[in-house]
């Protein structure tokens, strides 16, 4: 794969929850890897996320940022935030706010991925 998608989200963020079916559809209909990064800072929240994921089907891997380092690294100002990156980790496209499957396809298309 030339590109992959990362999506920063949190269980307390309504737009984050609303876009999960769109991310699922994108992951299902393309061969582009998608990774959800749950921004959480405590073990308590990790268990909340696990409970949330039991009730909400997510069809792509979910990673946990327990330290908040990714927020700084990606200059996260709001969630959800979705990025298209190349294999080296270079940000090729970014969207703050909820995305749709079509928006993701357009973001990837613009990057040549």
CSV table of N, CA, C and O in Angstrom, one decimal:
chain,number,residue,atom,x,y,z
A,1,UNK,N,0.8,-1.2,0.0
A,1,UNK,CA,0.0,0.0,0.0
A,1,UNK,C,0.9,1.2,0.0
A,1,UNK,O,1.8,1.3,0.8
A,2,UNK,N,0.5,2.2,-0.8
A,2,UNK,CA,1.3,3.4,-0.9
A,2,UNK,C,0.9,4.4,0.2
A,2,UNK,O,1.7,5.2,0.6
A,3,UNK,N,-0.4,4.3,0.6
A,3,UNK,CA,-0.9,5.2,1.6
A,3,UNK,C,-1.7,4.5,2.7
A,3,UNK,O,-2.1,3.3,2.4
A,4,UNK,N,-1.9,5.1,3.8
A,4,UNK,CA,-2.9,4.6,4.8
A,4,UNK,C,-3.6,5.7,5.5
A,4,UNK,O,-3.2,6.9,5.4
A,5,UNK,N,-4.6,5.4,6.2
A,5,UNK,CA,-5.5,6.4,6.8
A,5,UNK,C,-5.4,6.2,8.3
A,5,UNK,O,-5.5,5.1,8.8
A,6,UNK,N,-5.3,7.3,9.1
A,6,UNK,CA,-5.4,7.3,10.5
A,6,UNK,C,-6.5,8.2,10.9
A,6,UNK,O,-6.7,9.3,10.3
A,7,UNK,N,-7.3,7.8,11.9
A,7,UNK,CA,-8.4,8.6,12.3
A,7,UNK,C,-8.4,8.7,13.8
A,7,UNK,O,-8.4,7.7,14.5
A,8,UNK,N,-8.2,10.0,14.3
A,8,UNK,CA,-8.2,10.2,15.8
A,8,UNK,C,-9.6,10.4,16.2
A,8,UNK,O,-10.4,11.2,15.7
A,9,UNK,N,-10.0,9.7,17.3
A,9,UNK,CA,-11.4,9.8,17.8
A,9,UNK,C,-11.4,9.5,19.3
A,9,UNK,O,-10.4,9.1,20.0
A,10,UNK,N,-12.5,9.8,19.9
A,10,UNK,CA,-12.8,9.5,21.4
A,10,UNK,C,-14.2,9.1,21.6
A,10,UNK,O,-15.1,9.5,20.8
A,11,UNK,N,-14.5,8.3,22.6
A,11,UNK,CA,-15.8,7.8,22.8
A,11,UNK,C,-16.8,8.9,23.2
A,11,UNK,O,-18.0,8.8,23.0
A,12,UNK,N,-16.2,10.0,23.8
A,12,UNK,CA,-17.1,11.1,24.3
A,12,UNK,C,-17.4,12.1,23.2
A,12,UNK,O,-18.0,13.1,23.4
A,13,UNK,N,-17.0,11.8,22.0
A,13,UNK,CA,-17.1,12.8,20.8
A,13,UNK,C,-18.2,12.3,19.9
A,13,UNK,O,-18.0,11.3,19.1
A,14,UNK,N,-19.4,12.9,19.9
A,14,UNK,CA,-20.5,12.4,19.1
A,14,UNK,C,-20.2,12.4,17.6
A,14,UNK,O,-20.5,11.4,17.0
A,15,UNK,N,-19.5,13.4,17.0
A,15,UNK,CA,-19.2,13.2,15.6
A,15,UNK,C,-18.3,12.1,15.3
A,15,UNK,O,-18.3,11.5,14.2
A,16,UNK,N,-17.4,11.7,16.2
A,16,UNK,CA,-16.5,10.6,16.1
A,16,UNK,C,-17.3,9.3,15.9
A,16,UNK,O,-17.1,8.4,15.1
A,17,UNK,N,-18.3,9.2,16.8
A,17,UNK,CA,-19.2,8.0,16.7
A,17,UNK,C,-20.0,7.9,15.5
A,17,UNK,O,-20.2,6.8,14.9
A,18,UNK,N,-20.5,9.1,15.0
A,18,UNK,CA,-21.3,9.1,13.8
A,18,UNK,C,-20.5,8.7,12.6
A,18,UNK,O,-21.1,8.2,11.6
A,19,UNK,N,-19.2,9.0,12.5
A,19,UNK,CA,-18.5,8.7,11.3
A,19,UNK,C,-18.0,7.2,11.2
A,19,UNK,O,-17.5,6.8,10.2
A,20,UNK,N,-18.1,6.4,12.3
A,20,UNK,CA,-17.6,5.1,12.3
A,20,UNK,C,-18.1,4.2,11.1
A,20,UNK,O,-17.4,3.5,10.4
A,21,UNK,N,-19.5,4.3,10.9
A,21,UNK,CA,-20.0,3.5,9.7
A,21,UNK,C,-19.3,3.9,8.4
A,21,UNK,O,-19.1,3.1,7.5
A,22,UNK,N,-19.0,5.2,8.2
A,22,UNK,CA,-18.4,5.7,7.0
A,22,UNK,C,-16.9,5.1,6.9
A,22,UNK,O,-16.5,4.7,5.8
A,23,UNK,N,-16.2,5.1,8.0
A,23,UNK,CA,-14.9,4.6,8.0
A,23,UNK,C,-14.9,3.1,7.8
A,23,UNK,O,-14.1,2.6,7.1
A,24,UNK,N,-15.9,2.4,8.4
A,24,UNK,CA,-16.1,1.0,8.1
A,24,UNK,C,-16.3,0.7,6.6
A,24,UNK,O,-15.7,-0.2,6.1
A,25,UNK,N,-17.1,1.5,6.0
A,25,UNK,CA,-17.5,1.3,4.6
A,25,UNK,C,-16.2,1.5,3.7
A,25,UNK,O,-15.9,0.8,2.8
A,26,UNK,N,-15.4,2.6,4.1
A,26,UNK,CA,-14.2,2.9,3.3
A,26,UNK,C,-13.2,1.7,3.5
A,26,UNK,O,-12.6,1.2,2.5
A,27,UNK,N,-13.1,1.2,4.7
A,27,UNK,CA,-12.2,0.1,5.0
A,27,UNK,C,-12.6,-1.2,4.2
A,27,UNK,O,-11.8,-1.9,3.7
A,28,UNK,N,-13.9,-1.4,4.1
A,28,UNK,CA,-14.5,-2.5,3.5
A,28,UNK,C,-14.4,-2.5,1.9
A,28,UNK,O,-14.2,-3.5,1.3
A,29,UNK,N,-14.5,-1.3,1.4
A,29,UNK,CA,-14.6,-1.1,-0.1
A,29,UNK,C,-13.3,-0.7,-0.7
A,29,UNK,O,-13.3,-0.6,-2.0
A,30,UNK,N,-12.2,-0.5,0.0
A,30,UNK,CA,-10.9,-0.2,-0.6
A,30,UNK,C,-9.9,-1.1,0.0
A,30,UNK,O,-10.2,-1.8,1.0
A,31,UNK,N,-8.7,-1.2,-0.5
A,31,UNK,CA,-7.7,-2.0,0.0
A,31,UNK,C,-6.7,-1.1,0.8
A,31,UNK,O,-5.6,-1.5,1.0
A,32,UNK,N,-7.1,0.1,1.2
A,32,UNK,CA,-6.3,1.0,1.9
A,32,UNK,C,-6.4,0.8,3.4
A,32,UNK,O,-7.6,0.8,3.9
A,33,UNK,N,-5.3,0.6,4.1
A,33,UNK,CA,-5.4,0.3,5.6
A,33,UNK,C,-6.0,1.6,6.3
A,33,UNK,O,-5.6,2.7,6.0
A,34,UNK,N,-6.8,1.3,7.3
A,34,UNK,CA,-7.4,2.3,8.2
A,34,UNK,C,-7.0,1.9,9.6
A,34,UNK,O,-7.2,0.8,10.0
A,35,UNK,N,-6.6,2.9,10.4
A,35,UNK,CA,-6.3,2.7,11.8
A,35,UNK,C,-7.0,3.8,12.6
A,35,UNK,O,-6.9,5.0,12.3
A,36,UNK,N,-7.8,3.4,13.6
A,36,UNK,CA,-8.4,4.3,14.5
A,36,UNK,C,-7.5,4.5,15.7
A,36,UNK,O,-7.0,3.6,16.2
A,37,UNK,N,-7.2,5.8,16.0
A,37,UNK,CA,-6.4,6.0,17.2
A,37,UNK,C,-7.3,6.7,18.2
A,37,UNK,O,-7.7,7.8,18.1
A,38,UNK,N,-7.5,5.9,19.3
A,38,UNK,CA,-8.4,6.4,20.4
A,38,UNK,C,-7.5,7.2,21.3
A,38,UNK,O,-6.5,6.7,21.8
A,39,UNK,N,-7.8,8.5,21.5
A,39,UNK,CA,-7.0,9.4,22.3
A,39,UNK,C,-7.6,9.2,23.7
A,39,UNK,O,-8.7,9.7,24.0
A,40,UNK,N,-6.8,8.6,24.6
A,40,UNK,CA,-7.3,8.3,26.0
A,40,UNK,C,-6.0,8.4,26.9
A,40,UNK,O,-4.9,8.2,26.4
A,41,UNK,N,-6.3,8.8,28.1
A,41,UNK,CA,-5.1,9.1,28.9
A,41,UNK,C,-5.1,8.3,30.3
A,41,UNK,O,-4.3,8.5,31.1
A,42,UNK,N,-6.1,7.4,30.4
A,42,UNK,CA,-6.1,6.6,31.7
A,42,UNK,C,-6.6,5.2,31.4
A,42,UNK,O,-7.3,5.0,30.5
A,43,UNK,N,-6.3,4.3,32.3
A,43,UNK,CA,-6.8,2.9,32.2
A,43,UNK,C,-8.3,2.9,32.3
A,43,UNK,O,-9.0,2.1,31.6
A,44,UNK,N,-8.9,3.8,33.1
A,44,UNK,CA,-10.4,3.8,33.2
A,44,UNK,C,-11.0,4.1,31.8
A,44,UNK,O,-11.9,3.4,31.4
A,45,UNK,N,-10.4,5.0,31.1
A,45,UNK,CA,-10.9,5.3,29.7
A,45,UNK,C,-10.7,4.1,28.8
A,45,UNK,O,-11.5,3.9,27.9
A,46,UNK,N,-9.6,3.4,29.0
A,46,UNK,CA,-9.3,2.3,28.1
A,46,UNK,C,-10.4,1.3,28.3
A,46,UNK,O,-10.9,0.7,27.3
A,47,UNK,N,-10.9,1.0,29.5
A,47,UNK,CA,-12.0,0.0,29.7
A,47,UNK,C,-13.3,0.6,29.1
A,47,UNK,O,-14.1,-0.2,28.6
A,48,UNK,N,-13.5,1.9,29.2
A,48,UNK,CA,-14.7,2.5,28.5
A,48,UNK,C,-14.7,2.3,27.0
A,48,UNK,O,-15.7,2.0,26.4
A,49,UNK,N,-13.5,2.4,26.4
A,49,UNK,CA,-13.3,2.2,25.0
A,49,UNK,C,-13.6,0.7,24.6
A,49,UNK,O,-14.3,0.4,23.7
A,50,UNK,N,-13.1,-0.2,25.4
A,50,UNK,CA,-13.3,-1.6,25.2
A,50,UNK,C,-14.8,-1.9,25.2
A,50,UNK,O,-15.3,-2.6,24.4
A,51,UNK,N,-15.5,-1.3,26.2
A,51,UNK,CA,-17.0,-1.5,26.3
A,51,UNK,C,-17.7,-0.9,25.1
A,51,UNK,O,-18.6,-1.5,24.5
A,52,UNK,N,-17.2,0.3,24.7
A,52,UNK,CA,-17.8,0.9,23.5
A,52,UNK,C,-17.6,0.0,22.2
A,52,UNK,O,-18.6,-0.1,21.5
A,53,UNK,N,-16.4,-0.5,22.1
A,53,UNK,CA,-16.1,-1.3,20.9
A,53,UNK,C,-16.9,-2.6,20.8
A,53,UNK,O,-17.2,-3.2,19.8
A,54,UNK,N,-17.3,-3.1,22.0
A,54,UNK,CA,-18.2,-4.3,22.1
A,54,UNK,C,-19.5,-4.0,21.5
A,54,UNK,O,-20.2,-4.9,20.9
A,55,UNK,N,-20.0,-2.8,21.6
A,55,UNK,CA,-21.3,-2.4,21.2
A,55,UNK,C,-21.4,-1.8,19.8
A,55,UNK,O,-22.4,-1.8,19.2
A,56,UNK,N,-20.2,-1.3,19.4
A,56,UNK,CA,-20.1,-0.6,18.1
A,56,UNK,C,-19.2,-1.3,17.2
A,56,UNK,O,-18.0,-1.4,17.5
A,57,UNK,N,-19.6,-1.9,16.1
A,57,UNK,CA,-18.7,-2.6,15.2
A,57,UNK,C,-17.7,-1.7,14.5
A,57,UNK,O,-18.2,-0.7,13.8
A,58,UNK,N,-16.5,-1.9,14.7
A,58,UNK,CA,-15.4,-1.2,14.0
A,58,UNK,C,-14.6,-2.2,13.2
A,58,UNK,O,-14.1,-3.2,13.8
A,59,UNK,N,-14.5,-2.0,11.9
A,59,UNK,CA,-14.0,-3.0,11.0
A,59,UNK,C,-12.5,-2.7,10.7
A,59,UNK,O,-12.0,-3.1,9.6
A,60,UNK,N,-11.8,-2.0,11.5
A,60,UNK,CA,-10.4,-1.7,11.3
A,60,UNK,C,-9.7,-1.6,12.7
A,60,UNK,O,-10.4,-1.5,13.7
A,61,UNK,N,-8.4,-1.8,12.7
A,61,UNK,CA,-7.7,-1.8,14.0
A,61,UNK,C,-7.8,-0.5,14.7
A,61,UNK,O,-7.8,0.6,14.1
A,62,UNK,N,-8.0,-0.6,16.1
A,62,UNK,CA,-8.1,0.6,16.9
A,62,UNK,C,-6.9,0.5,17.8
A,62,UNK,O,-6.6,-0.5,18.5
A,63,UNK,N,-6.1,1.6,17.8
A,63,UNK,CA,-4.9,1.7,18.7
A,63,UNK,C,-5.2,2.7,19.8
A,63,UNK,O,-6.1,3.6,19.6
A,64,UNK,N,-4.5,2.6,20.9
A,64,UNK,CA,-4.8,3.5,22.0
A,64,UNK,C,-3.6,4.4,22.3
A,64,UNK,O,-2.5,3.9,22.3
A,65,UNK,N,-3.9,5.7,22.4
A,65,UNK,CA,-2.8,6.6,22.8
A,65,UNK,C,-3.1,7.0,24.2
A,65,UNK,O,-3.9,7.9,24.5
A,66,UNK,N,-2.4,6.3,25.1
A,66,UNK,CA,-2.6,6.5,26.5
A,66,UNK,C,-1.8,7.7,27.0
A,66,UNK,O,-2.1,8.2,28.1
A,67,UNK,N,-0.8,8.2,26.3
A,67,UNK,CA,0.0,9.3,26.7
A,67,UNK,C,-0.4,10.7,26.2
A,67,UNK,O,0.0,11.7,26.7
A,68,UNK,N,-1.1,10.7,25.1
A,68,UNK,CA,-1.5,11.9,24.4
A,68,UNK,C,-0.4,12.4,23.5
A,68,UNK,O,-0.5,13.5,22.9
A,69,UNK,N,0.7,11.6,23.3
A,69,UNK,CA,1.8,12.1,22.4
A,69,UNK,C,1.4,12.3,21.0
A,69,UNK,O,1.9,13.1,20.3
A,70,UNK,N,0.4,11.5,20.5
A,70,UNK,CA,0.0,11.6,19.1
A,70,UNK,C,-0.7,12.9,18.9
A,70,UNK,O,-0.6,13.5,17.8
A,71,UNK,N,-1.4,13.4,20.0
A,71,UNK,CA,-2.1,14.7,19.8
A,71,UNK,C,-1.0,15.8,19.5
A,71,UNK,O,-1.3,16.7,18.7
A,72,UNK,N,0.1,15.8,20.2
A,72,UNK,CA,1.2,16.7,19.9
A,72,UNK,C,1.8,16.5,18.6
A,72,UNK,O,2.1,17.4,17.8
A,73,UNK,N,2.1,15.2,18.3
A,73,UNK,CA,2.8,14.9,17.1
A,73,UNK,C,2.1,15.3,15.8
A,73,UNK,O,2.6,15.8,14.9
A,74,UNK,N,0.7,15.2,15.9
A,74,UNK,CA,-0.1,15.5,14.7
A,74,UNK,C,-0.8,16.8,14.9
A,74,UNK,O,-1.7,17.2,14.1
A,75,UNK,N,-0.4,17.6,15.9
A,75,UNK,CA,-1.0,18.9,16.2
A,75,UNK,C,-2.5,18.9,16.1
A,75,UNK,O,-3.2,19.7,15.5
A,76,UNK,N,-3.0,17.9,16.9
A,76,UNK,CA,-4.5,17.7,16.9
A,76,UNK,C,-5.1,18.9,17.6
A,76,UNK,O,-4.8,19.2,18.8
A,77,UNK,N,-6.1,19.5,17.0
A,77,UNK,CA,-6.8,20.7,17.6
A,77,UNK,C,-8.2,20.3,17.9
A,77,UNK,O,-8.9,20.9,18.7
A,78,UNK,N,-8.8,19.3,17.2
A,78,UNK,CA,-10.2,18.9,17.4
A,78,UNK,C,-10.3,17.4,16.9
A,78,UNK,O,-9.5,17.0,16.1
A,79,UNK,N,-11.3,16.8,17.4
A,79,UNK,CA,-11.6,15.4,16.9
A,79,UNK,C,-13.1,15.4,16.4
A,79,UNK,O,-13.9,16.2,16.9
A,80,UNK,N,-13.3,14.5,15.5
A,80,UNK,CA,-12.4,13.6,14.8
A,80,UNK,C,-11.5,14.4,13.9
A,80,UNK,O,-11.8,15.4,13.4
A,81,UNK,N,-10.3,13.7,13.6
A,81,UNK,CA,-9.4,14.2,12.7
A,81,UNK,C,-8.8,13.0,11.9
A,81,UNK,O,-8.5,12.0,12.5
A,82,UNK,N,-8.8,13.2,10.6
A,82,UNK,CA,-8.4,12.1,9.7
A,82,UNK,C,-7.3,12.5,8.8
A,82,UNK,O,-7.3,13.6,8.3
A,83,UNK,N,-6.3,11.6,8.7
A,83,UNK,CA,-5.1,11.9,7.9
A,83,UNK,C,-4.8,10.8,6.9
A,83,UNK,O,-5.1,9.6,7.2
A,84,UNK,N,-4.3,11.2,5.8
A,84,UNK,CA,-3.8,10.2,4.8
A,84,UNK,C,-2.3,10.4,4.9
A,84,UNK,O,-1.8,11.5,4.7
A,85,UNK,N,-1.6,9.3,5.1
A,85,UNK,CA,-0.1,9.3,5.2
A,85,UNK,C,0.5,8.4,4.2
A,85,UNK,O,-0.1,7.4,3.8
A,86,UNK,N,1.8,8.6,3.8
A,86,UNK,CA,2.5,7.7,3.0
A,86,UNK,C,3.3,6.7,3.9
A,86,UNK,O,3.2,6.9,5.1
A,87,UNK,N,4.0,5.8,3.3
A,87,UNK,CA,4.7,4.8,4.1
A,87,UNK,C,5.7,5.4,5.0
A,87,UNK,O,6.1,4.8,6.0
A,88,UNK,N,6.3,6.5,4.7
A,88,UNK,CA,7.3,7.2,5.5
A,88,UNK,C,6.6,8.0,6.7
A,88,UNK,O,7.3,8.5,7.6
A,89,UNK,N,5.3,8.0,6.7
A,89,UNK,CA,4.6,8.8,7.7
A,89,UNK,C,4.4,10.2,7.4
A,89,UNK,O,4.0,11.0,8.3
A,90,UNK,N,4.7,10.6,6.2
A,90,UNK,CA,4.4,12.0,5.8
A,90,UNK,C,2.9,12.2,5.6
A,90,UNK,O,2.2,11.4,4.9
A,91,UNK,N,2.4,13.3,6.2
A,91,UNK,CA,1.0,13.7,6.0
A,91,UNK,C,0.8,14.2,4.6
A,91,UNK,O,1.4,15.2,4.2
A,92,UNK,N,-0.1,13.5,3.9
A,92,UNK,CA,-0.5,13.9,2.5
A,92,UNK,C,-1.8,14.7,2.5
A,92,UNK,O,-2.0,15.5,1.6
A,93,UNK,N,-2.7,14.4,3.4
A,93,UNK,CA,-4.0,15.1,3.5
A,93,UNK,C,-4.5,15.0,4.9
A,93,UNK,O,-4.2,14.1,5.6
A,94,UNK,N,-5.3,16.0,5.2
A,94,UNK,CA,-5.9,16.1,6.6
A,94,UNK,C,-7.3,16.6,6.5
A,94,UNK,O,-7.5,17.6,5.8
A,95,UNK,N,-8.1,16.1,7.4
A,95,UNK,CA,-9.5,16.7,7.5
A,95,UNK,C,-9.9,16.7,9.0
A,95,UNK,O,-9.8,15.6,9.6
A,96,UNK,N,-10.3,17.8,9.5
A,96,UNK,CA,-10.8,17.9,10.8
A,96,UNK,C,-12.3,18.0,10.8
A,96,UNK,O,-12.8,18.7,10.0
A,97,UNK,N,-12.9,17.1,11.6
A,97,UNK,CA,-14.4,17.0,11.5
A,97,UNK,C,-14.7,15.6,11.0
A,97,UNK,O,-13.9,14.9,10.5
A,98,UNK,N,-16.0,15.3,11.0
A,98,UNK,CA,-16.4,13.9,10.5
A,98,UNK,C,-16.2,13.8,9.0
A,98,UNK,O,-16.3,14.8,8.3
A,99,UNK,N,-15.8,12.6,8.6
A,99,UNK,CA,-15.6,12.3,7.2
A,99,UNK,C,-16.7,11.3,6.7
A,99,UNK,O,-17.3,10.5,7.5
A,100,UNK,N,-16.9,11.2,5.4
A,100,UNK,CA,-17.7,10.2,4.8
A,100,UNK,C,-16.8,9.3,4.0
A,100,UNK,O,-15.6,9.7,3.7
A,101,UNK,N,-17.3,8.2,3.6
A,101,UNK,CA,-16.6,7.3,2.7
A,101,UNK,C,-16.1,8.0,1.4
A,101,UNK,O,-15.0,7.9,1.0
A,102,UNK,N,-17.0,8.8,0.9
A,102,UNK,CA,-16.7,9.5,-0.4
A,102,UNK,C,-15.6,10.5,-0.2
A,102,UNK,O,-14.7,10.7,-1.0
A,103,UNK,N,-15.7,11.2,1.0
A,103,UNK,CA,-14.6,12.2,1.3
A,103,UNK,C,-13.3,11.5,1.4
A,103,UNK,O,-12.3,12.0,0.9
A,104,UNK,N,-13.2,10.4,2.1
A,104,UNK,CA,-12.0,9.6,2.2
A,104,UNK,C,-11.4,9.2,0.8
A,104,UNK,O,-10.2,9.3,0.6
A,105,UNK,N,-12.3,8.7,0.0
A,105,UNK,CA,-11.9,8.3,-1.3
A,105,UNK,C,-11.3,9.5,-2.1
A,105,UNK,O,-10.3,9.4,-2.8
A,106,UNK,N,-11.9,10.7,-2.0
A,106,UNK,CA,-11.4,11.9,-2.6
A,106,UNK,C,-10.1,12.3,-2.0
A,106,UNK,O,-9.2,12.7,-2.8
A,107,UNK,N,-9.9,12.2,-0.7
A,107,UNK,CA,-8.7,12.6,-0.1
A,107,UNK,C,-7.5,11.7,-0.6
A,107,UNK,O,-6.4,12.2,-1.0
A,108,UNK,N,-7.8,10.4,-0.7
A,108,UNK,CA,-6.8,9.5,-1.2
A,108,UNK,C,-6.5,9.7,-2.6
A,108,UNK,O,-5.3,9.7,-3.1
A,109,UNK,N,-7.5,9.9,-3.4
A,109,UNK,CA,-7.3,10.2,-4.9
A,109,UNK,C,-6.5,11.4,-5.1
A,109,UNK,O,-5.6,11.4,-5.9
A,110,UNK,N,-6.7,12.5,-4.3
A,110,UNK,CA,-5.9,13.7,-4.5
A,110,UNK,C,-4.4,13.5,-4.1
A,110,UNK,O,-3.6,14.2,-4.7
A,111,UNK,N,-4.1,12.5,-3.3
A,111,UNK,CA,-2.7,12.2,-2.9
A,111,UNK,C,-2.0,11.3,-3.9
A,111,UNK,O,-0.9,11.0,-3.7
A,112,UNK,N,-2.8,10.8,-4.8
A,112,UNK,CA,-2.2,9.8,-5.8
A,112,UNK,C,-2.2,8.4,-5.2
A,112,UNK,O,-1.6,7.5,-5.8
A,113,UNK,N,-2.7,8.2,-4.0
A,113,UNK,CA,-2.7,6.9,-3.4
A,113,UNK,C,-3.8,6.0,-4.0
A,113,UNK,O,-3.9,4.9,-3.9
